[in-house]
Amino acid sequence: MSVAGVAILGYGVVGAGTARLLTAGRAGMADRTGVSPELLHIVDIRTFPQDPLEPLVTADYDAVLADPRVRVVVETIGGTGAAFAFSKRALASGRHVVTSNKELVAEHGPELLELAASHGVRYLFEASVGGGIPIIHPMRHCLAANVIHTVSGILNGTTNYILTHMDQDDMSFAAALSEAQAHGFAEQRPEADIEGLDAGRKLAILSSLAFGVAVPWREIHTEGIAAIDAAGIDTAAQAGAQVKLFARASRMADGRIAASVQPVALSCTHPVCCASGVNNAIAVEGDAIGTAMFYGPGAGALPTASAVVSDVLECLGGEDSLPRLVWPPMPAGRMVPFEAQPVLVLGMRTAKPEKDLGAVLAAAGYGGRPLGDGKEVLVFGEDGTLTEGILAGAAAACGGLPSGWIRFVRGS
């Protein structure tokens, strides 16, 4: 049986969960996998006098790298400062690195993957997207026979919790956010979540895996949910849909990539609409498999730690026959500009003739068909010619996108 040392950087929620799984579950993992990871060090500048693992805690990272028993370094610090520097040093020393840090992977993933490949080790990040949902390994290995056309889904549990309660409990955005914070589902400074940045970084990671190039997260158009109100929720409900913060990246026929994160009215027949509360759902569409679905808890100490430990075991499992992962730079012009991407939009029927967005779009030839008998909702852009740029121009002429208007994604 292979026994290998592990060091954890950062003893917060995910780091502590990982330590718990590595220590409590070591015997079972050894029986199931033939690998026995031994937790040797926990690096943190804080002390934990009441913690049974306190003897393993050190602030001296140099001592960790000097220990020849350490084969895997688990980075759960977060951010792109110390986490980046420590990860580079570990890889350069010939250690595998496992992380849950989506911000670091989205920002510096290509460089760290290249560094890992050049030193014959692995840089793995299963826990960076979807919490405990297995998605990185299935996309990289299980779906390797597929050309992936689209990856989409609900990638942020905080916003999904907020939108679920706005819909089901008639709560305002502010009230739902406050409840999410009270239950620990939202940070006290929740901007990265509610502005869509967290989902954008995760979509960049999935897009890079799907399309084989480093997709810069800053080039993905990202919107948040703060502008969603009761009128938007009602419009979606009348259309048989729910408002979700929806992330989607697609490979176009010409090879370009279209990607965005936006609040949309997602048809209840869409495969990822089933995700409620803090759960995530991800759909991967490939040429051979069709649509594969991944669903489960998108956050939490133990679900995320489960994904971290799965990467630790992969590093130690002798899978040297698997190809090393690298993301070459994305060629210039590969990303479809957001304003050129087609859009479907729903609007409430209104009696204002002059500055009415529906009248402007209908007059320009972009539809305005009632979505169903007796419904007060109109759908625009069904022929695929209405783009985000055209919609933005028309909305600007009418003083902005009116309350009750929302983008629409049909079921598939």
Tab-separated table of C-alpha atoms in Angstrom:
chain	number	residue	atom	x	y	z
A	1	MET	CA	0.000	0.000	0.000
A	2	SER	CA	1.215	3.493	-0.885
A	3	VAL	CA	1.536	5.925	2.051
A	4	ALA	CA	2.043	9.572	1.112
A	5	GLY	CA	2.255	12.814	3.026
A	6	VAL	CA	-0.149	15.716	2.580
A	7	ALA	CA	0.101	19.343	3.698
A	8	ILE	CA	-2.879	21.720	3.848
A	9	LEU	CA	-2.407	25.452	3.323
A	10	GLY	CA	-5.156	27.400	5.087
A	11	TYR	CA	-7.258	26.027	7.944
A	12	GLY	CA	-10.566	27.693	7.221
A	13	VAL	CA	-13.871	26.051	6.354
A	14	VAL	CA	-12.630	23.988	3.399
A	15	GLY	CA	-9.191	23.322	4.870
A	16	ALA	CA	-10.702	22.037	8.115
A	17	GLY	CA	-13.197	19.900	6.207
A	18	THR	CA	-10.380	18.412	4.157
A	19	ALA	CA	-8.351	17.661	7.281
A	20	ARG	CA	-11.371	15.965	8.817
A	21	LEU	CA	-11.896	13.711	5.800
A	22	LEU	CA	-8.209	12.858	5.483
A	23	THR	CA	-7.906	11.846	9.132
A	24	ALA	CA	-11.284	10.239	9.831
A	25	GLY	CA	-11.563	8.517	6.464
A	26	ARG	CA	-7.989	7.379	5.953
A	27	ALA	CA	-8.549	3.673	6.603
A	28	GLY	CA	-11.583	3.502	4.341
A	29	MET	CA	-9.781	5.323	1.537
A	30	ALA	CA	-6.886	2.926	1.836
A	31	ASP	CA	-9.231	-0.060	1.532
A	32	ARG	CA	-11.050	1.402	-1.476
A	33	THR	CA	-8.121	2.870	-3.403
A	34	GLY	CA	-4.921	1.296	-2.125
A	35	VAL	CA	-3.632	4.772	-1.248
A	36	SER	CA	-3.216	6.021	2.323
A	37	PRO	CA	-2.782	9.813	2.447
A	38	GLU	CA	-1.259	10.962	5.738
A	39	LEU	CA	-1.866	14.533	6.895
A	40	LEU	CA	1.510	15.836	8.082
A	41	HIS	CA	1.231	19.630	8.182
A	42	ILE	CA	-1.378	22.397	8.341
A	43	VAL	CA	-0.021	25.821	7.411
A	44	ASP	CA	-1.805	28.786	8.981
A	45	ILE	CA	-0.662	31.946	10.744
A	46	ARG	CA	-3.345	31.415	13.402
A	47	THR	CA	-3.290	28.998	16.326
A	48	PHE	CA	-6.052	26.548	17.223
A	49	PRO	CA	-5.467	25.550	20.870
A	50	GLN	CA	-8.704	23.548	21.231
A	51	ASP	CA	-8.297	21.662	17.961
A	52	PRO	CA	-7.072	18.041	18.102
A	53	LEU	CA	-4.949	18.717	15.012
A	54	GLU	CA	-3.193	21.706	16.623
A	55	PRO	CA	0.130	19.783	16.798
A	56	LEU	CA	0.194	19.736	12.981
A	57	VAL	CA	-0.288	23.506	12.632
A	58	THR	CA	2.701	25.617	11.630
A	59	ALA	CA	3.277	29.046	10.144
A	60	ASP	CA	6.545	27.892	8.548
A	61	TYR	CA	5.894	26.969	4.919
A	62	ASP	CA	9.618	26.498	4.285
A	63	ALA	CA	9.640	23.655	6.808
A	64	VAL	CA	6.799	21.989	4.911
A	65	LEU	CA	8.688	22.150	1.618
A	66	ALA	CA	11.775	20.804	3.374
A	67	ASP	CA	9.885	17.676	4.464
A	68	PRO	CA	10.577	14.963	1.848
A	69	ARG	CA	7.505	12.994	2.969
A	70	VAL	CA	5.112	15.630	1.581
A	71	ARG	CA	3.938	14.663	-1.896
A	72	VAL	CA	0.724	16.693	-2.155
A	73	VAL	CA	0.069	20.288	-1.108
A	74	VAL	CA	-3.603	21.248	-0.710
A	75	GLU	CA	-4.204	24.981	-1.200
A	76	THR	CA	-7.357	26.286	0.487
A	77	ILE	CA	-6.110	29.779	1.344
A	78	GLY	CA	-8.189	31.555	-1.282
A	79	GLY	CA	-7.375	34.658	-3.279
A	80	THR	CA	-4.503	35.141	-5.695
A	81	GLY	CA	-1.737	36.442	-3.430
A	82	ALA	CA	-0.105	33.975	-1.047
A	83	ALA	CA	-2.067	31.140	-2.650
A	84	PHE	CA	-0.397	31.810	-6.013
A	85	ALA	CA	3.103	32.171	-4.569
A	86	PHE	CA	2.817	29.064	-2.384
A	87	SER	CA	1.340	26.989	-5.234
A	88	LYS	CA	4.192	27.928	-7.571
A	89	ARG	CA	6.796	27.000	-4.976
A	90	ALA	CA	5.149	23.640	-4.309
A	91	LEU	CA	4.938	22.742	-8.006
A	92	ALA	CA	8.517	23.858	-8.644
A	93	SER	CA	9.646	21.607	-5.775
A	94	GLY	CA	8.085	18.581	-7.456
A	95	ARG	CA	4.916	18.354	-5.350
A	96	HIS	CA	1.414	17.918	-6.684
A	97	VAL	CA	-0.947	20.788	-5.835
A	98	VAL	CA	-4.690	20.443	-5.276
A	99	THR	CA	-6.926	23.500	-4.847
A	100	SER	CA	-10.502	24.604	-4.267
A	101	ASN	CA	-9.611	28.178	-5.258
A	102	LYS	CA	-11.622	29.136	-8.367
A	103	GLU	CA	-10.286	32.692	-8.291
A	104	LEU	CA	-6.718	31.415	-8.566
A	105	VAL	CA	-7.524	28.830	-11.256
A	106	ALA	CA	-9.443	31.365	-13.351
A	107	GLU	CA	-6.673	33.968	-13.008
A	108	HIS	CA	-3.483	31.893	-13.124
A	109	GLY	CA	-4.579	28.388	-14.123
A	110	PRO	CA	-2.702	28.288	-17.470
A	111	GLU	CA	0.596	29.282	-15.830
A	112	LEU	CA	0.210	26.818	-12.962
A	113	LEU	CA	-0.775	23.978	-15.296
A	114	GLU	CA	2.277	24.669	-17.443
A	115	LEU	CA	4.501	24.748	-14.362
A	116	ALA	CA	3.054	21.447	-13.150
A	117	ALA	CA	3.610	19.800	-16.540
A	118	SER	CA	7.204	21.019	-16.707
A	119	HIS	CA	7.967	19.425	-13.322
A	120	GLY	CA	6.118	16.161	-13.925
A	121	VAL	CA	3.430	16.769	-11.309
A	122	ARG	CA	-0.272	17.604	-11.270
A	123	TYR	CA	-2.273	20.747	-10.594
A	124	LEU	CA	-5.848	19.627	-9.909
A	125	PHE	CA	-8.915	21.711	-9.077
A	126	GLU	CA	-12.050	19.544	-8.939
A	127	ALA	CA	-13.387	21.563	-5.994
A	128	SER	CA	-13.068	24.917	-7.799
A	129	VAL	CA	-16.407	24.442	-9.610
A	130	GLY	CA	-19.584	22.931	-8.214
A	131	GLY	CA	-18.399	22.257	-4.660
A	132	GLY	CA	-18.915	18.531	-4.142
A	133	ILE	CA	-20.271	17.842	-7.648
A	134	PRO	CA	-17.872	15.746	-9.755
A	135	ILE	CA	-17.508	17.808	-12.939
A	136	ILE	CA	-13.836	18.519	-13.745
A	137	HIS	CA	-12.760	14.859	-13.823
A	138	PRO	CA	-15.799	13.719	-15.862
A	139	MET	CA	-15.272	16.498	-18.411
A	140	ARG	CA	-11.569	15.823	-18.678
A	141	HIS	CA	-11.614	12.027	-18.737
A	142	CYS	CA	-15.057	10.438	-18.941
A	143	LEU	CA	-16.197	12.720	-21.787
A	144	ALA	CA	-12.842	12.782	-23.593
A	145	ALA	CA	-14.351	11.044	-26.645
A	146	ASN	CA	-16.747	13.965	-27.144
A	147	VAL	CA	-16.462	17.283	-28.880
A	148	ILE	CA	-18.181	19.465	-26.297
A	149	HIS	CA	-20.460	22.066	-27.842
A	150	THR	CA	-21.988	23.740	-24.790
A	151	VAL	CA	-21.548	23.862	-21.044
A	152	SER	CA	-24.184	25.672	-19.016
A	153	GLY	CA	-25.771	25.772	-15.625
A	154	ILE	CA	-26.365	27.208	-12.196
A	155	LEU	CA	-22.865	27.731	-10.808
A	156	ASN	CA	-23.414	29.890	-7.732
A	157	GLY	CA	-25.316	28.651	-4.695
A	158	THR	CA	-25.693	32.052	-3.030
A	159	THR	CA	-27.585	33.655	-5.904
A	160	ASN	CA	-29.622	30.512	-6.463
A	161	TYR	CA	-30.702	30.553	-2.813
A	162	ILE	CA	-31.708	34.220	-3.078
A	163	LEU	CA	-33.658	33.777	-6.319
A	164	THR	CA	-35.372	30.621	-5.046
A	165	HIS	CA	-36.710	32.479	-2.008
A	166	MET	CA	-37.712	35.533	-4.033
A	167	ASP	CA	-39.781	33.190	-6.203
A	168	GLN	CA	-41.220	30.778	-3.651
A	169	ASP	CA	-41.643	33.129	-0.673
A	170	ASP	CA	-42.377	36.450	-2.430
A	171	MET	CA	-39.321	37.993	-0.797
A	172	SER	CA	-37.528	41.106	-2.002
A	173	PHE	CA	-33.920	40.835	-3.128
A	174	ALA	CA	-32.712	42.620	0.016
A	175	ALA	CA	-34.726	40.364	2.333
A	176	ALA	CA	-33.589	37.179	0.585
A	177	LEU	CA	-29.957	38.310	0.714
A	178	SER	CA	-30.275	39.081	4.425
A	179	GLU	CA	-31.717	35.617	5.054
A	180	ALA	CA	-28.912	33.985	3.055
A	181	GLN	CA	-26.353	35.840	5.169
A	182	ALA	CA	-28.112	34.854	8.394
A	183	HIS	CA	-27.918	31.172	7.399
A	184	GLY	CA	-24.291	31.372	6.286
A	185	PHE	CA	-25.112	30.958	2.584
A	186	ALA	CA	-23.841	34.437	1.668
A	187	GLU	CA	-20.773	36.377	2.756
A	188	GLN	CA	-21.181	39.626	4.643
A	189	ARG	CA	-19.524	41.190	1.598
A	190	PRO	CA	-21.382	39.256	-1.108
A	191	GLU	CA	-20.401	41.289	-4.174
A	192	ALA	CA	-18.473	38.490	-5.907
A	193	ASP	CA	-21.568	36.299	-5.722
A	194	ILE	CA	-24.424	38.692	-6.407
A	195	GLU	CA	-22.557	40.539	-9.183
A	196	GLY	CA	-21.925	37.261	-11.011
A	197	LEU	CA	-18.123	37.318	-10.690
A	198	ASP	CA	-17.940	33.959	-8.910
A	199	ALA	CA	-20.065	32.292	-11.600
A	200	GLY	CA	-18.012	34.005	-14.308
A	201	ARG	CA	-14.766	32.571	-12.952
A	202	LYS	CA	-16.274	29.098	-12.738
A	203	LEU	CA	-17.596	29.373	-16.294
A	204	ALA	CA	-14.121	30.364	-17.481
A	205	ILE	CA	-12.711	27.177	-15.925
A	206	LEU	CA	-15.385	24.958	-17.487
A	207	SER	CA	-15.028	26.720	-20.851
A	208	SER	CA	-11.266	26.220	-20.842
A	209	LEU	CA	-11.778	22.507	-20.181
A	210	ALA	CA	-14.515	22.197	-22.793
A	211	PHE	CA	-12.816	24.076	-25.611
A	212	GLY	CA	-9.134	23.394	-24.957
A	213	VAL	CA	-7.931	26.994	-24.673
A	214	ALA	CA	-7.508	29.390	-21.775
A	215	VAL	CA	-10.736	31.391	-21.739
A	216	PRO	CA	-10.064	34.642	-19.807
A	217	TRP	CA	-12.792	35.176	-17.242
A	218	ARG	CA	-12.676	38.937	-17.775
A	219	GLU	CA	-13.792	38.438	-21.388
A	220	ILE	CA	-16.994	36.713	-20.269
A	221	HIS	CA	-19.908	39.141	-20.075
A	222	THR	CA	-21.167	38.999	-16.501
A	223	GLU	CA	-24.277	40.453	-14.894
A	224	GLY	CA	-25.579	40.126	-11.357
A	225	ILE	CA	-29.013	39.725	-9.806
A	226	ALA	CA	-29.459	42.924	-7.785
A	227	ALA	CA	-31.804	44.409	-10.413
A	228	ILE	CA	-34.214	41.451	-10.316
A	229	ASP	CA	-37.545	42.444	-8.789
A	230	ALA	CA	-41.032	41.017	-8.302
A	231	ALA	CA	-42.062	42.046	-11.824
A	232	GLY	CA	-39.267	39.982	-13.363
A	233	ILE	CA	-40.160	37.008	-11.172
A	234	ASP	CA	-43.813	37.359	-12.251
A	235	THR	CA	-42.948	37.589	-15.950
A	236	ALA	CA	-40.934	34.388	-15.667
A	237	ALA	CA	-43.712	32.611	-13.766
A	238	GLN	CA	-46.283	33.509	-16.439
A	239	ALA	CA	-43.947	31.993	-19.025
A	240	GLY	CA	-43.604	28.742	-17.061
A	241	ALA	CA	-40.082	29.708	-16.058
A	242	GLN	CA	-37.968	30.571	-13.026
A	243	VAL	CA	-35.384	33.326	-12.725
A	244	LYS	CA	-31.877	31.892	-12.407
A	245	LEU	CA	-28.360	33.272	-12.694
A	246	PHE	CA	-27.487	31.282	-15.792
A	247	ALA	CA	-23.957	30.664	-17.045
A	248	ARG	CA	-23.485	29.386	-20.585
A	249	ALA	CA	-20.584	28.938	-22.989
A	250	SER	CA	-21.006	27.533	-26.495
A	251	ARG	CA	-18.714	26.610	-29.355
A	252	MET	CA	-20.163	28.269	-32.456
A	253	ALA	CA	-20.167	26.703	-35.943
A	254	ASP	CA	-17.185	28.876	-36.931
A	255	GLY	CA	-15.198	27.760	-33.860
A	256	ARG	CA	-15.657	30.958	-31.894
A	257	ILE	CA	-16.830	30.912	-28.279
A	258	ALA	CA	-19.903	32.727	-26.953
A	259	ALA	CA	-20.066	32.977	-23.170
A	260	SER	CA	-22.102	34.928	-20.633
A	261	VAL	CA	-23.443	34.961	-17.084
A	262	GLN	CA	-26.876	36.607	-16.791
A	263	PRO	CA	-30.118	36.403	-14.848
A	264	VAL	CA	-32.644	34.776	-17.171
A	265	ALA	CA	-36.137	33.335	-17.137
A	266	LEU	CA	-35.168	29.684	-17.436
A	267	SER	CA	-37.901	27.411	-18.745
A	268	CYS	CA	-38.987	24.861	-16.157
A	269	THR	CA	-38.377	22.169	-18.793
A	270	HIS	CA	-34.700	23.112	-19.035
A	271	PRO	CA	-32.517	20.393	-17.457
A	272	VAL	CA	-30.731	22.685	-14.988
A	273	CYS	CA	-33.866	24.451	-13.733
A	274	CYS	CA	-34.268	21.694	-11.124
A	275	ALA	CA	-31.539	23.267	-8.983
A	276	SER	CA	-33.072	25.087	-6.021
A	277	GLY	CA	-31.640	26.674	-2.912
A	278	VAL	CA	-27.857	26.409	-2.676
A	279	ASN	CA	-27.660	23.502	-5.114
A	280	ASN	CA	-25.848	23.743	-8.445
A	281	ALA	CA	-26.678	22.050	-11.745
A	282	ILE	CA	-24.444	21.772	-14.807
A	283	ALA	CA	-25.318	20.519	-18.294
A	284	VAL	CA	-22.579	19.405	-20.683
A	285	GLU	CA	-23.559	18.839	-24.320
A	286	GLY	CA	-21.278	16.644	-26.420
A	287	ASP	CA	-21.503	15.253	-29.929
A	288	ALA	CA	-21.523	11.626	-28.739
A	289	ILE	CA	-23.252	11.653	-25.357
A	290	GLY	CA	-25.854	14.336	-26.013
A	291	THR	CA	-26.568	16.118	-22.725
A	292	ALA	CA	-24.960	14.925	-19.485
A	293	MET	CA	-26.263	16.377	-16.215
A	294	PHE	CA	-24.390	17.016	-12.968
A	295	TYR	CA	-26.353	18.092	-9.879
A	296	GLY	CA	-25.648	18.509	-6.193
A	297	PRO	CA	-24.417	20.759	-3.365
A	298	GLY	CA	-22.406	23.639	-4.771
A	299	ALA	CA	-20.733	24.611	-1.504
A	300	GLY	CA	-20.182	23.549	2.087
A	301	ALA	CA	-17.191	22.311	4.046
A	302	LEU	CA	-17.571	18.565	3.565
A	303	PRO	CA	-18.975	18.518	0.005
A	304	THR	CA	-16.089	20.716	-1.148
A	305	ALA	CA	-13.596	18.721	0.911
A	306	SER	CA	-14.887	15.564	-0.767
A	307	ALA	CA	-13.827	16.982	-4.129
A	308	VAL	CA	-10.460	18.099	-2.742
A	309	VAL	CA	-9.683	14.648	-1.354
A	310	SER	CA	-10.686	12.993	-4.635
A	311	ASP	CA	-7.949	15.051	-6.305
A	312	VAL	CA	-5.448	14.091	-3.604
A	313	LEU	CA	-6.177	10.429	-4.297
A	314	GLU	CA	-5.824	10.956	-8.048
A	315	CYS	CA	-2.418	12.556	-7.522
A	316	LEU	CA	-1.283	9.595	-5.454
A	317	GLY	CA	-2.985	6.871	-7.458
A	318	GLY	CA	-0.328	6.383	-10.098
A	319	GLU	CA	-2.440	7.639	-13.024
A	320	ASP	CA	0.687	8.616	-14.960
A	321	SER	CA	-0.849	7.339	-18.185
A	322	LEU	CA	-3.417	10.158	-18.156
A	323	PRO	CA	-2.467	13.164	-20.286
A	324	ARG	CA	-1.158	16.283	-18.596
A	325	LEU	CA	-3.584	19.174	-18.775
A	326	VAL	CA	-2.463	22.456	-20.343
A	327	TRP	CA	-4.480	25.428	-21.583
A	328	PRO	CA	-2.850	27.276	-24.484
A	329	PRO	CA	-3.714	30.967	-24.901
A	330	MET	CA	-6.986	31.720	-26.661
A	331	PRO	CA	-6.331	33.144	-30.155
A	332	ALA	CA	-7.356	36.737	-30.749
A	333	GLY	CA	-10.890	37.058	-32.067
A	334	ARG	CA	-11.996	33.662	-30.750
A	335	MET	CA	-14.546	35.135	-28.324
A	336	VAL	CA	-17.839	36.313	-29.797
A	337	PRO	CA	-18.450	39.908	-28.632
A	338	PHE	CA	-21.368	40.033	-26.222
A	339	GLU	CA	-23.240	42.585	-28.310
A	340	ALA	CA	-23.226	40.158	-31.265
A	341	GLN	CA	-24.755	37.273	-29.314
A	342	PRO	CA	-28.425	36.481	-30.102
A	343	VAL	CA	-31.029	36.895	-27.385
A	344	LEU	CA	-34.633	36.010	-26.623
A	345	VAL	CA	-36.382	38.472	-24.362
A	346	LEU	CA	-39.718	38.435	-22.541
A	347	GLY	CA	-41.722	41.561	-21.826
A	348	MET	CA	-45.036	42.334	-20.183
A	349	ARG	CA	-47.824	43.577	-22.425
A	350	THR	CA	-48.099	47.346	-21.976
A	351	ALA	CA	-50.309	50.175	-23.207
A	352	LYS	CA	-47.581	52.827	-23.502
A	353	PRO	CA	-47.159	53.420	-27.240
A	354	GLU	CA	-44.304	55.895	-27.611
A	355	LYS	CA	-41.362	54.873	-25.476
A	356	ASP	CA	-42.525	51.287	-25.083
A	357	LEU	CA	-39.660	48.850	-25.676
A	358	GLY	CA	-42.018	46.202	-27.021
A	359	ALA	CA	-43.370	48.600	-29.623
A	360	VAL	CA	-39.844	49.641	-30.628
A	361	LEU	CA	-38.713	46.027	-31.089
A	362	ALA	CA	-41.897	44.983	-32.888
A	363	ALA	CA	-41.637	47.940	-35.265
A	364	ALA	CA	-38.049	46.931	-36.050
A	365	GLY	CA	-39.194	43.421	-36.945
A	366	TYR	CA	-38.121	41.523	-33.845
A	367	GLY	CA	-41.435	39.928	-32.951
A	368	GLY	CA	-43.730	40.505	-30.049
A	369	ARG	CA	-45.700	37.252	-30.157
A	370	PRO	CA	-47.872	36.412	-27.133
A	371	LEU	CA	-46.205	33.510	-25.370
A	372	GLY	CA	-49.486	31.701	-24.731
A	373	ASP	CA	-53.246	32.037	-24.653
A	374	GLY	CA	-54.403	34.530	-22.079
A	375	LYS	CA	-50.849	35.447	-21.114
A	376	GLU	CA	-49.704	39.020	-20.664
A	377	VAL	CA	-46.174	38.078	-21.744
A	378	LEU	CA	-44.712	38.736	-25.189
A	379	VAL	CA	-41.578	37.095	-26.594
A	380	PHE	CA	-39.187	38.951	-28.880
A	381	GLY	CA	-36.299	37.719	-31.034
A	382	GLU	CA	-37.510	34.225	-31.883
A	383	ASP	CA	-35.899	34.253	-35.333
A	384	GLY	CA	-32.424	34.633	-33.822
A	385	THR	CA	-31.696	38.035	-35.343
A	386	LEU	CA	-32.203	40.099	-32.189
A	387	THR	CA	-28.761	40.574	-30.645
A	388	GLU	CA	-27.685	41.901	-27.278
A	389	GLY	CA	-26.372	45.019	-29.006
A	390	ILE	CA	-29.690	45.735	-30.725
A	391	LEU	CA	-31.578	45.104	-27.482
A	392	ALA	CA	-29.260	47.442	-25.580
A	393	GLY	CA	-29.737	50.198	-28.147
A	394	ALA	CA	-33.514	49.864	-28.114
A	395	ALA	CA	-33.604	49.766	-24.315
A	396	ALA	CA	-31.415	52.871	-24.089
A	397	ALA	CA	-33.837	54.723	-26.361
A	398	CYS	CA	-36.632	53.831	-23.930
A	399	GLY	CA	-34.796	54.805	-20.770
A	400	GLY	CA	-33.444	51.348	-19.963
A	401	LEU	CA	-34.753	47.798	-19.775
A	402	PRO	CA	-38.173	48.153	-18.096
A	403	SER	CA	-39.132	46.338	-14.921
A	404	GLY	CA	-40.714	43.025	-15.830
A	405	TRP	CA	-38.506	42.456	-18.877
A	406	ILE	CA	-36.079	39.555	-18.754
A	407	ARG	CA	-34.057	37.332	-21.073
A	408	PHE	CA	-35.565	33.921	-21.767
A	409	VAL	CA	-33.944	30.512	-22.214
A	410	ARG	CA	-36.201	27.737	-23.469
A	411	GLY	CA	-36.129	24.150	-22.286
A	412	SER	CA	-34.080	21.659	-24.236
